[in-house]
Amino acid sequence: MADTPHSAAITAPAATVERWRDAVQHGDADAAVACLSPDIVLSSPLTDQYRVQGPHQMHDFLTSAFTAVKGIRFHTLTGQGNSYAVAYRAKVGSQPFEEAQLLRLDEQARINEITLFGRPMPALTALMITLGPQLARQQGRRGLAALLRISSAPVHSMVGFGDRRIVPLTRPA
């Protein structure tokens, strides 16, 4: 049975999301960027001050992210129409990491908005001290890369200490 125009419109976003998941899981920045709209915007889970815009910036971002985040395995997909949420587990260094991505697609079934949500905090700060400096180095900004690493390291240390030593003290008895 041939797809009708209506059913094709319904399945096109789901097919894009599946291609996105496959590309991300395999660390393939080129294939991931092929799923994106020319006006793609990615919102950081850490700050509203950092957005990635356009396929070129996304390629650089994904290339760096795929070196920092290892073993990506998607476990959840939900959505309909032009909005989907996907979630995966991975590692950032030795830290277990889980991320949810809210994907919004345009009329051509290309991803034009990605909002990231991640946990736990020690993995996010580990990502911050890895990914931020790497992105700055890609831009030829070695001084900024060093500053980002130096300024992020104390935050990562405090979060790690709190997670290991303080937070367990607050567990319900």
Coordinates of N, CA, C and O in Angstrom, one line a residue:
M1 N 0.9 -1.2 0.0 CA 0.0 0.0 0.0 C 0.9 1.2 0.0 O 1.8 1.4 0.8
A2 N 0.6 2.1 -0.9 CA 1.4 3.4 -1.0 C 1.1 4.3 0.1 O -0.1 4.4 0.5
D3 N 2.1 5.1 0.5 CA 1.8 6.2 1.5 C 1.0 7.3 0.8 O 1.2 7.7 -0.3
T4 N 0.0 7.8 1.6 CA -0.7 8.9 1.1 C 0.1 10.2 1.5 O 1.0 10.1 2.4
P5 N -0.1 11.3 0.9 CA 0.6 12.5 1.4 C 0.4 12.8 2.9 O 1.4 13.2 3.5
H6 N -0.8 12.5 3.4 CA -1.0 12.7 4.8 C -0.1 11.8 5.7 O 0.5 12.2 6.6
S7 N -0.1 10.5 5.4 CA 0.7 9.6 6.2 C 2.2 9.8 6.0 O 2.9 9.6 6.9
A8 N 2.6 10.3 4.8 CA 4.0 10.6 4.6 C 4.4 11.8 5.5 O 5.5 11.8 6.1
A9 N 3.5 12.7 5.6 CA 3.8 13.9 6.5 C 4.0 13.5 7.9 O 4.8 14.0 8.7
I10 N 3.2 12.5 8.3 CA 3.2 12.1 9.7 C 4.5 11.3 10.0 O 5.1 11.4 11.0
T11 N 5.0 10.5 9.1 CA 6.1 9.6 9.3 C 7.4 10.3 9.0 O 8.5 9.8 9.5
A12 N 7.5 11.4 8.3 CA 8.7 12.1 7.9 C 9.5 12.6 9.2 O 10.7 12.3 9.3
P13 N 8.8 13.2 10.1 CA 9.5 13.7 11.3 C 10.1 12.5 12.1 O 11.2 12.5 12.6
A14 N 9.3 11.4 12.2 CA 9.8 10.2 13.0 C 11.0 9.6 12.3 O 11.9 9.2 13.0
A15 N 11.0 9.6 11.0 CA 12.2 9.1 10.2 C 13.4 9.9 10.5 O 14.5 9.4 10.6
T16 N 13.2 11.3 10.5 CA 14.3 12.2 10.8 C 14.9 11.9 12.2 O 16.1 11.9 12.4
V17 N 14.0 11.8 13.1 CA 14.4 11.5 14.5 C 15.2 10.2 14.6 O 16.2 10.1 15.3
E18 N 14.7 9.2 13.9 CA 15.4 7.9 13.9 C 16.8 8.1 13.3 O 17.8 7.5 13.8
R19 N 16.9 8.8 12.2 CA 18.3 9.0 11.6 C 19.2 9.8 12.6 O 20.4 9.6 12.7
W20 N 18.6 10.8 13.3 CA 19.3 11.6 14.3 C 19.9 10.7 15.4 O 21.0 10.7 15.7
R21 N 19.0 9.8 15.9 CA 19.4 8.9 17.0 C 20.5 8.0 16.5 O 21.5 7.8 17.2
D22 N 20.4 7.5 15.3 CA 21.4 6.6 14.8 C 22.8 7.3 14.6 O 23.8 6.8 15.0
A23 N 22.7 8.5 14.1 CA 23.9 9.3 13.9 C 24.6 9.7 15.2 O 25.8 9.5 15.4
V24 N 23.8 10.1 16.2 CA 24.3 10.4 17.5 C 24.9 9.2 18.2 O 26.0 9.2 18.8
Q25 N 24.2 8.1 18.2 CA 24.7 6.9 18.8 C 26.0 6.4 18.2 O 26.8 5.8 18.9
H26 N 26.2 6.7 16.9 CA 27.4 6.3 16.2 C 28.5 7.4 16.2 O 29.6 7.2 15.6
G27 N 28.2 8.5 16.8 CA 29.2 9.6 16.8 C 29.5 10.2 15.5 O 30.6 10.6 15.2
D28 N 28.5 10.2 14.6 CA 28.7 10.6 13.2 C 28.1 12.1 13.0 O 27.0 12.3 12.8
A29 N 29.0 13.0 13.2 CA 28.6 14.4 13.1 C 28.0 14.8 11.7 O 27.1 15.5 11.6
D30 N 28.6 14.3 10.7 CA 28.1 14.6 9.3 C 26.7 14.1 9.1 O 25.8 14.8 8.6
A31 N 26.4 12.8 9.6 CA 25.1 12.3 9.4 C 24.1 13.0 10.3 O 22.9 13.2 10.0
A32 N 24.5 13.4 11.5 CA 23.6 14.2 12.4 C 23.3 15.5 11.8 O 22.1 15.9 11.8
V33 N 24.3 16.2 11.3 CA 24.0 17.5 10.7 C 23.1 17.4 9.5 O 22.3 18.3 9.2
A34 N 23.1 16.3 8.8 CA 22.2 16.1 7.6 C 20.7 16.1 8.1 O 19.9 16.3 7.2
C35 N 20.5 15.9 9.3 CA 19.1 15.9 9.9 C 18.6 17.3 10.2 O 17.4 17.4 10.6
L36 N 19.5 18.3 10.2 CA 19.2 19.6 10.7 C 18.7 20.6 9.7 O 19.1 20.6 8.5
S37 N 17.9 21.5 10.1 CA 17.5 22.7 9.4 C 18.6 23.7 9.3 O 19.5 23.7 10.2
P38 N 18.7 24.5 8.2 CA 19.7 25.5 8.1 C 19.6 26.5 9.3 O 20.6 27.2 9.6
D39 N 18.4 26.7 9.9 CA 18.3 27.6 11.0 C 18.3 26.9 12.4 O 17.7 27.4 13.3
I40 N 18.9 25.8 12.5 CA 19.0 25.0 13.7 C 19.5 25.9 14.9 O 20.4 26.7 14.7
V41 N 18.9 25.7 16.1 CA 19.4 26.3 17.3 C 19.4 25.2 18.4 O 18.4 24.5 18.6
L42 N 20.6 25.1 19.1 CA 20.7 24.2 20.2 C 20.9 25.0 21.5 O 21.7 26.0 21.5
S43 N 20.1 24.7 22.5 CA 20.2 25.4 23.8 C 20.9 24.5 24.8 O 20.6 23.3 25.0
S44 N 21.9 25.1 25.4 CA 22.7 24.4 26.4 C 21.9 24.0 27.7 O 21.0 24.8 28.1
P45 N 22.2 22.9 28.3 CA 21.6 22.6 29.6 C 22.2 23.4 30.7 O 21.6 23.4 31.8
L46 N 23.3 24.0 30.5 CA 24.0 24.7 31.6 C 23.7 26.2 31.8 O 23.7 26.7 32.8
T47 N 23.4 26.8 30.6 CA 23.3 28.3 30.7 C 22.4 28.8 29.5 O 22.5 28.2 28.4
D48 N 21.7 29.9 29.7 CA 21.0 30.5 28.6 C 22.0 31.4 27.8 O 21.6 31.9 26.7
Q49 N 23.2 31.5 28.3 CA 24.2 32.4 27.6 C 24.9 31.7 26.4 O 25.6 32.3 25.7
Y50 N 24.6 30.4 26.2 CA 25.3 29.7 25.2 C 24.3 29.0 24.3 O 23.6 28.1 24.7
R51 N 24.3 29.3 23.0 CA 23.5 28.7 22.0 C 24.4 28.4 20.8 O 25.3 29.1 20.5
V52 N 24.1 27.3 20.2 CA 24.8 26.9 19.0 C 23.8 27.1 17.9 O 22.6 26.7 18.0
Q53 N 24.2 27.8 16.8 CA 23.3 28.2 15.7 C 23.9 27.8 14.4 O 25.0 28.1 14.1
G54 N 23.1 27.2 13.5 CA 23.5 26.9 12.2 C 24.2 25.5 12.1 O 24.8 25.1 13.1
P55 N 24.2 24.9 10.9 CA 24.8 23.6 10.7 C 26.3 23.6 11.0 O 26.8 22.6 11.5
H56 N 27.0 24.7 10.6 CA 28.5 24.7 10.8 C 28.8 24.7 12.2 O 29.7 23.9 12.7
Q57 N 28.2 25.5 13.0 CA 28.4 25.5 14.5 C 28.0 24.2 15.1 O 28.7 23.7 16.0
M58 N 26.9 23.6 14.6 CA 26.5 22.3 15.1 C 27.5 21.2 14.8 O 27.7 20.4 15.7
H59 N 28.1 21.3 13.6 CA 29.1 20.3 13.3 C 30.2 20.3 14.3 O 30.7 19.3 14.8
D60 N 30.7 21.5 14.5 CA 31.8 21.7 15.5 C 31.4 21.3 16.8 O 32.2 20.6 17.5
F61 N 30.2 21.6 17.3 CA 29.8 21.3 18.6 C 29.7 19.7 18.7 O 30.1 19.1 19.7
L62 N 29.0 19.1 17.7 CA 28.8 17.7 17.8 C 30.2 16.9 17.7 O 30.3 15.9 18.5
T63 N 31.1 17.4 16.9 CA 32.4 16.7 16.8 C 33.1 16.7 18.2 O 33.6 15.7 18.7
S64 N 33.0 17.9 18.9 CA 33.6 18.0 20.3 C 32.8 17.1 21.2 O 33.4 16.4 22.1
A65 N 31.5 17.2 21.2 CA 30.6 16.4 22.1 C 30.9 14.9 22.0 O 30.9 14.2 23.0
F66 N 31.1 14.5 20.7 CA 31.2 13.0 20.5 C 32.6 12.6 21.0 O 32.8 11.4 21.3
T67 N 33.6 13.5 21.2 CA 34.8 13.1 21.8 C 34.7 13.1 23.4 O 35.5 12.4 24.0
A68 N 33.8 13.9 23.9 CA 33.7 14.0 25.4 C 32.6 13.0 25.9 O 32.8 12.5 27.0
V69 N 31.6 12.7 25.2 CA 30.5 11.8 25.6 C 30.7 10.4 24.9 O 30.6 10.4 23.7
K70 N 30.9 9.4 25.7 CA 31.2 8.1 25.1 C 30.1 7.1 25.4 O 29.4 7.2 26.5
G71 N 29.9 6.1 24.5 CA 29.0 5.0 24.8 C 27.5 5.4 24.8 O 26.7 4.9 25.6
I72 N 27.1 6.3 23.9 CA 25.8 6.7 23.9 C 24.8 5.6 23.4 O 25.1 5.0 22.4
R73 N 23.8 5.4 24.3 CA 22.8 4.4 24.0 C 21.4 4.9 24.3 O 21.1 5.1 25.5
F74 N 20.6 5.2 23.3 CA 19.3 5.7 23.5 C 18.4 4.7 24.1 O 18.5 3.5 23.8
H75 N 17.5 5.1 25.0 CA 16.6 4.2 25.7 C 15.1 4.6 25.6 O 14.2 3.8 25.9
T76 N 14.9 5.9 25.3 CA 13.5 6.4 25.3 C 13.3 7.3 24.1 O 14.1 8.1 23.7
L77 N 12.1 7.1 23.5 CA 11.7 8.0 22.4 C 10.2 8.2 22.6 O 9.4 7.2 22.7
T78 N 9.8 9.4 22.6 CA 8.4 9.7 22.6 C 8.1 11.0 21.8 O 9.0 11.8 21.7
G79 N 6.9 11.1 21.2 CA 6.6 12.3 20.5 C 5.6 12.0 19.4 O 5.2 10.9 19.2
Q80 N 5.2 13.1 18.8 CA 4.3 13.1 17.7 C 4.4 14.4 17.0 O 4.9 15.3 17.5
G81 N 3.8 14.4 15.8 CA 3.8 15.6 15.0 C 5.3 16.1 14.8 O 6.1 15.3 14.3
N82 N 5.5 17.3 15.1 CA 6.9 17.9 14.9 C 7.6 18.1 16.2 O 8.6 18.8 16.3
S83 N 7.2 17.4 17.3 CA 8.0 17.5 18.6 C 8.2 16.1 19.1 O 7.3 15.3 19.2
Y84 N 9.5 15.8 19.4 CA 9.9 14.5 20.0 C 10.9 14.7 21.2 O 11.6 15.7 21.2
A85 N 10.9 13.8 22.1 CA 11.9 13.7 23.1 C 12.6 12.4 23.0 O 11.9 11.4 22.9
V86 N 13.9 12.5 23.1 CA 14.7 11.3 23.1 C 15.6 11.3 24.3 O 16.0 12.4 24.8
A87 N 16.0 10.2 24.8 CA 16.9 10.1 26.0 C 17.9 9.0 25.8 O 17.6 8.0 25.2
Y88 N 19.1 9.3 26.4 CA 20.2 8.2 26.3 C 21.0 8.2 27.6 O 21.0 9.2 28.3
R89 N 21.7 7.1 27.7 CA 22.7 7.0 28.8 C 24.1 6.9 28.1 O 24.2 6.4 27.0
A90 N 25.1 7.4 28.8 CA 26.5 7.4 28.3 C 27.4 7.7 29.4 O 27.0 7.6 30.6
K91 N 28.6 8.0 29.1 CA 29.6 8.4 30.1 C 30.4 9.6 29.6 O 30.6 9.8 28.5
V92 N 30.7 10.5 30.6 CA 31.6 11.6 30.4 C 32.8 11.3 31.3 O 32.7 11.4 32.5
G93 N 33.9 10.9 30.7 CA 35.0 10.4 31.5 C 34.5 9.2 32.2 O 34.0 8.2 31.6
S94 N 34.7 9.2 33.6 CA 34.2 8.0 34.3 C 32.8 8.2 34.9 O 32.3 7.3 35.6
Q95 N 32.2 9.4 34.6 CA 30.9 9.7 35.2 C 29.8 9.2 34.3 O 29.7 9.4 33.1
P96 N 28.8 8.5 34.9 CA 27.6 8.1 34.2 C 26.9 9.4 33.9 O 26.8 10.3 34.7
F97 N 26.3 9.4 32.7 CA 25.6 10.6 32.2 C 24.3 10.2 31.5 O 24.2 9.2 30.9
E98 N 23.3 11.0 31.7 CA 22.0 10.8 31.0 C 21.5 12.1 30.5 O 21.6 13.1 31.2
E99 N 21.1 12.1 29.2 CA 20.6 13.3 28.6 C 19.3 13.1 27.9 O 19.1 12.0 27.3
A100 N 18.4 14.1 28.0 CA 17.2 14.1 27.3 C 17.3 15.3 26.3 O 17.8 16.3 26.6
Q101 N 16.8 15.0 25.1 CA 16.8 16.1 24.1 C 15.4 16.3 23.6 O 14.7 15.3 23.2
L102 N 15.0 17.5 23.7 CA 13.7 17.9 23.1 C 14.0 18.4 21.7 O 14.7 19.4 21.5
L103 N 13.4 17.7 20.7 CA 13.6 18.0 19.3 C 12.4 18.6 18.7 O 11.3 18.0 18.8
R104 N 12.5 19.7 18.1 CA 11.4 20.3 17.3 C 11.8 20.4 15.9 O 12.9 20.8 15.5
L105 N 10.9 20.0 15.0 CA 11.1 19.9 13.6 C 10.3 20.9 12.8 O 9.3 21.3 13.2
D106 N 10.9 21.3 11.6 CA 10.2 22.3 10.8 C 9.3 21.5 9.8 O 9.1 20.3 9.9
E107 N 8.7 22.3 8.9 CA 7.7 21.7 7.9 C 8.3 20.7 7.0 O 7.6 19.9 6.4
Q108 N 9.7 20.8 6.8 CA 10.3 19.9 5.9 C 10.9 18.6 6.7 O 11.7 17.9 6.2
A109 N 10.4 18.5 7.9 CA 10.8 17.4 8.8 C 12.3 17.4 9.1 O 13.0 16.4 9.2
R110 N 12.9 18.6 9.2 CA 14.3 18.8 9.6 C 14.3 19.3 11.1 O 13.4 20.2 11.4
I111 N 15.2 18.9 11.9 CA 15.3 19.4 13.2 C 15.8 20.8 13.2 O 16.8 21.1 12.6
N112 N 15.0 21.7 13.8 CA 15.4 23.1 13.8 C 15.5 23.7 15.2 O 16.0 24.8 15.4
E113 N 15.2 22.8 16.2 CA 15.5 23.3 17.6 C 15.8 22.1 18.5 O 15.1 21.0 18.4
I114 N 16.9 22.2 19.2 CA 17.3 21.1 20.2 C 17.5 21.8 21.5 O 18.3 22.7 21.7
T115 N 16.8 21.3 22.5 CA 17.0 21.7 23.9 C 17.5 20.5 24.7 O 16.8 19.5 24.7
L116 N 18.6 20.7 25.4 CA 19.2 19.6 26.1 C 19.0 19.7 27.6 O 18.9 20.8 28.2
F117 N 18.8 18.5 28.2 CA 18.6 18.4 29.6 C 19.5 17.3 30.1 O 19.4 16.2 29.5
G118 N 20.4 17.5 31.1 CA 21.3 16.4 31.5 C 21.4 16.2 33.0 O 21.0 17.1 33.8
R119 N 21.8 15.1 33.4 CA 22.0 14.7 34.8 C 23.1 13.6 34.8 O 23.3 12.9 33.8
P120 N 23.7 13.3 35.9 CA 23.7 14.1 37.2 C 24.7 15.2 37.1 O 25.5 15.3 36.1
M121 N 24.6 16.1 38.1 CA 25.5 17.3 38.1 C 27.0 17.0 37.9 O 27.6 17.7 37.2
P122 N 27.6 16.0 38.6 CA 29.0 15.7 38.3 C 29.3 15.5 36.9 O 30.4 15.9 36.4
A123 N 28.4 14.8 36.2 CA 28.7 14.5 34.7 C 28.6 15.8 33.9 O 29.3 16.1 33.0
L124 N 27.6 16.7 34.3 CA 27.5 18.0 33.6 C 28.7 18.9 33.8 O 29.2 19.5 32.9
T125 N 29.3 18.9 35.0 CA 30.5 19.7 35.3 C 31.7 19.1 34.6 O 32.6 19.8 34.1
A126 N 31.7 17.7 34.5 CA 32.8 17.0 33.8 C 32.7 17.4 32.3 O 33.7 17.7 31.7
L127 N 31.5 17.5 31.8 CA 31.3 17.9 30.4 C 31.7 19.3 30.2 O 32.4 19.7 29.2
M128 N 31.4 20.1 31.2 CA 31.7 21.6 31.1 C 33.3 21.8 31.0 O 33.7 22.6 30.2
I129 N 34.1 21.1 31.8 CA 35.5 21.3 31.8 C 36.2 20.6 30.6 O 37.3 20.9 30.3
T130 N 35.5 19.7 29.9 CA 36.0 19.1 28.7 C 35.5 19.8 27.4 O 36.4 20.2 26.6
L131 N 34.3 20.0 27.3 CA 33.7 20.5 26.1 C 33.9 22.0 25.8 O 34.3 22.4 24.7
G132 N 33.8 22.8 26.9 CA 34.0 24.2 26.7 C 35.4 24.6 26.2 O 35.5 25.3 25.2
P133 N 36.4 24.1 26.9 CA 37.8 24.4 26.4 C 38.0 23.8 25.0 O 38.7 24.4 24.2
Q134 N 37.5 22.6 24.7 CA 37.7 22.1 23.4 C 37.1 22.9 22.3 O 37.7 23.2 21.2
L135 N 35.9 23.4 22.5 CA 35.2 24.3 21.6 C 36.0 25.6 21.4 O 36.1 26.1 20.3
A136 N 36.5 26.2 22.5 CA 37.3 27.4 22.4 C 38.6 27.1 21.6 O 39.0 28.0 20.7
R137 N 39.3 26.0 21.8 CA 40.5 25.7 21.0 C 40.1 25.5 19.5 O 40.9 26.0 18.6
Q138 N 39.0 24.9 19.2 CA 38.5 24.8 17.8 C 38.4 26.2 17.1 O 38.6 26.3 15.9
Q139 N 38.1 27.2 17.9 CA 37.9 28.5 17.4 C 39.2 29.3 17.4 O 39.3 30.5 17.1
G140 N 40.3 28.6 17.8 CA 41.6 29.2 17.8 C 41.8 30.1 19.0 O 42.7 31.0 19.0
R141 N 41.0 29.9 20.1 CA 41.1 30.8 21.3 C 41.7 30.0 22.4 O 41.0 29.6 23.4
R142 N 43.0 29.8 22.3 CA 43.7 29.0 23.3 C 43.6 29.6 24.7 O 43.5 28.9 25.7
G143 N 43.8 30.9 24.8 CA 43.7 31.6 26.1 C 42.3 31.4 26.8 O 42.3 31.1 28.0
L144 N 41.3 31.5 26.0 CA 39.9 31.3 26.5 C 39.8 29.8 26.9 O 39.2 29.5 28.0
A145 N 40.3 28.9 26.1 CA 40.3 27.5 26.5 C 40.9 27.2 27.9 O 40.3 26.5 28.7
A146 N 42.0 27.8 28.1 CA 42.7 27.7 29.4 C 41.9 28.3 30.5 O 41.7 27.7 31.6
L147 N 41.3 29.5 30.3 CA 40.5 30.1 31.3 C 39.3 29.3 31.6 O 38.9 29.2 32.8
L148 N 38.6 28.8 30.6 CA 37.4 27.9 30.8 C 37.8 26.7 31.7 O 37.1 26.4 32.6
R149 N 38.9 26.1 31.4 CA 39.3 24.9 32.1 C 39.6 25.3 33.6 O 39.2 24.6 34.5
I150 N 40.4 26.3 33.8 CA 40.8 26.8 35.1 C 39.6 27.2 35.9 O 39.5 26.9 37.1
S151 N 38.7 27.9 35.3 CA 37.5 28.5 36.1 C 36.5 27.4 36.3 O 35.7 27.5 37.3
S152 N 36.4 26.4 35.5 CA 35.4 25.3 35.7 C 35.9 24.2 36.7 O 35.1 23.5 37.3
A153 N 37.2 24.0 36.8 CA 37.8 22.9 37.6 C 37.3 23.0 39.1 O 36.9 22.0 39.7
P154 N 37.3 24.2 39.7 CA 36.8 24.3 41.1 C 35.3 23.9 41.3 O 35.0 23.2 42.2
V155 N 34.5 24.3 40.3 CA 33.1 24.0 40.3 C 33.0 22.4 40.2 O 32.2 21.8 41.0
H156 N 33.7 21.8 39.3 CA 33.6 20.4 39.2 C 34.1 19.7 40.4 O 33.5 18.7 40.9
S157 N 35.2 20.2 41.0 CA 35.7 19.6 42.3 C 34.6 19.7 43.4 O 34.4 18.7 44.1
M158 N 34.0 20.8 43.6 CA 33.0 21.0 44.6 C 31.8 20.1 44.4 O 31.3 19.5 45.3
V159 N 31.3 20.1 43.2 CA 30.2 19.3 42.8 C 30.5 17.8 43.1 O 29.7 17.1 43.7
G160 N 31.7 17.3 42.7 CA 32.1 16.0 42.9 C 32.2 15.6 44.4 O 31.7 14.6 44.8
F161 N 32.8 16.5 45.1 CA 32.9 16.3 46.6 C 31.5 16.2 47.2 O 31.2 15.3 48.0
G162 N 30.7 17.2 46.9 CA 29.3 17.2 47.5 C 28.5 16.0 47.1 O 27.8 15.4 48.0
D163 N 28.7 15.5 45.9 CA 27.9 14.4 45.4 C 28.4 13.1 46.2 O 27.6 12.3 46.5
R164 N 29.7 13.0 46.4 CA 30.2 11.8 47.0 C 30.1 11.8 48.6 O 29.8 10.8 49.2
R165 N 30.3 13.0 49.2 CA 30.4 13.1 50.6 C 29.2 13.7 51.3 O 28.8 13.3 52.4
I166 N 28.6 14.8 50.8 CA 27.6 15.5 51.4 C 26.2 15.0 51.1 O 25.4 14.8 52.0
V167 N 25.9 14.8 49.8 CA 24.6 14.4 49.4 C 24.2 13.1 50.1 O 23.0 13.0 50.6
P168 N 25.1 12.1 50.2 CA 24.6 10.8 50.9 C 24.2 11.1 52.4 O 23.3 10.3 52.9
L169 N 24.7 12.1 53.0 CA 24.2 12.4 54.4 C 22.8 12.9 54.4 O 22.2 12.9 55.5
T170 N 22.2 13.4 53.3 CA 20.9 13.9 53.3 C 19.8 12.9 52.9 O 18.7 13.2 52.9
R171 N 20.3 11.7 52.6 CA 19.3 10.6 52.2 C 18.3 10.4 53.3 O 18.7 10.4 54.5
P172 N 17.1 10.1 52.9 CA 16.1 9.8 54.0 C 16.5 8.5 54.7 O 17.1 7.6 54.2
A173 N 16.3 8.5 56.0 CA 16.7 7.4 56.9 C 15.8 6.2 56.6 O 14.6 6.3 56.3

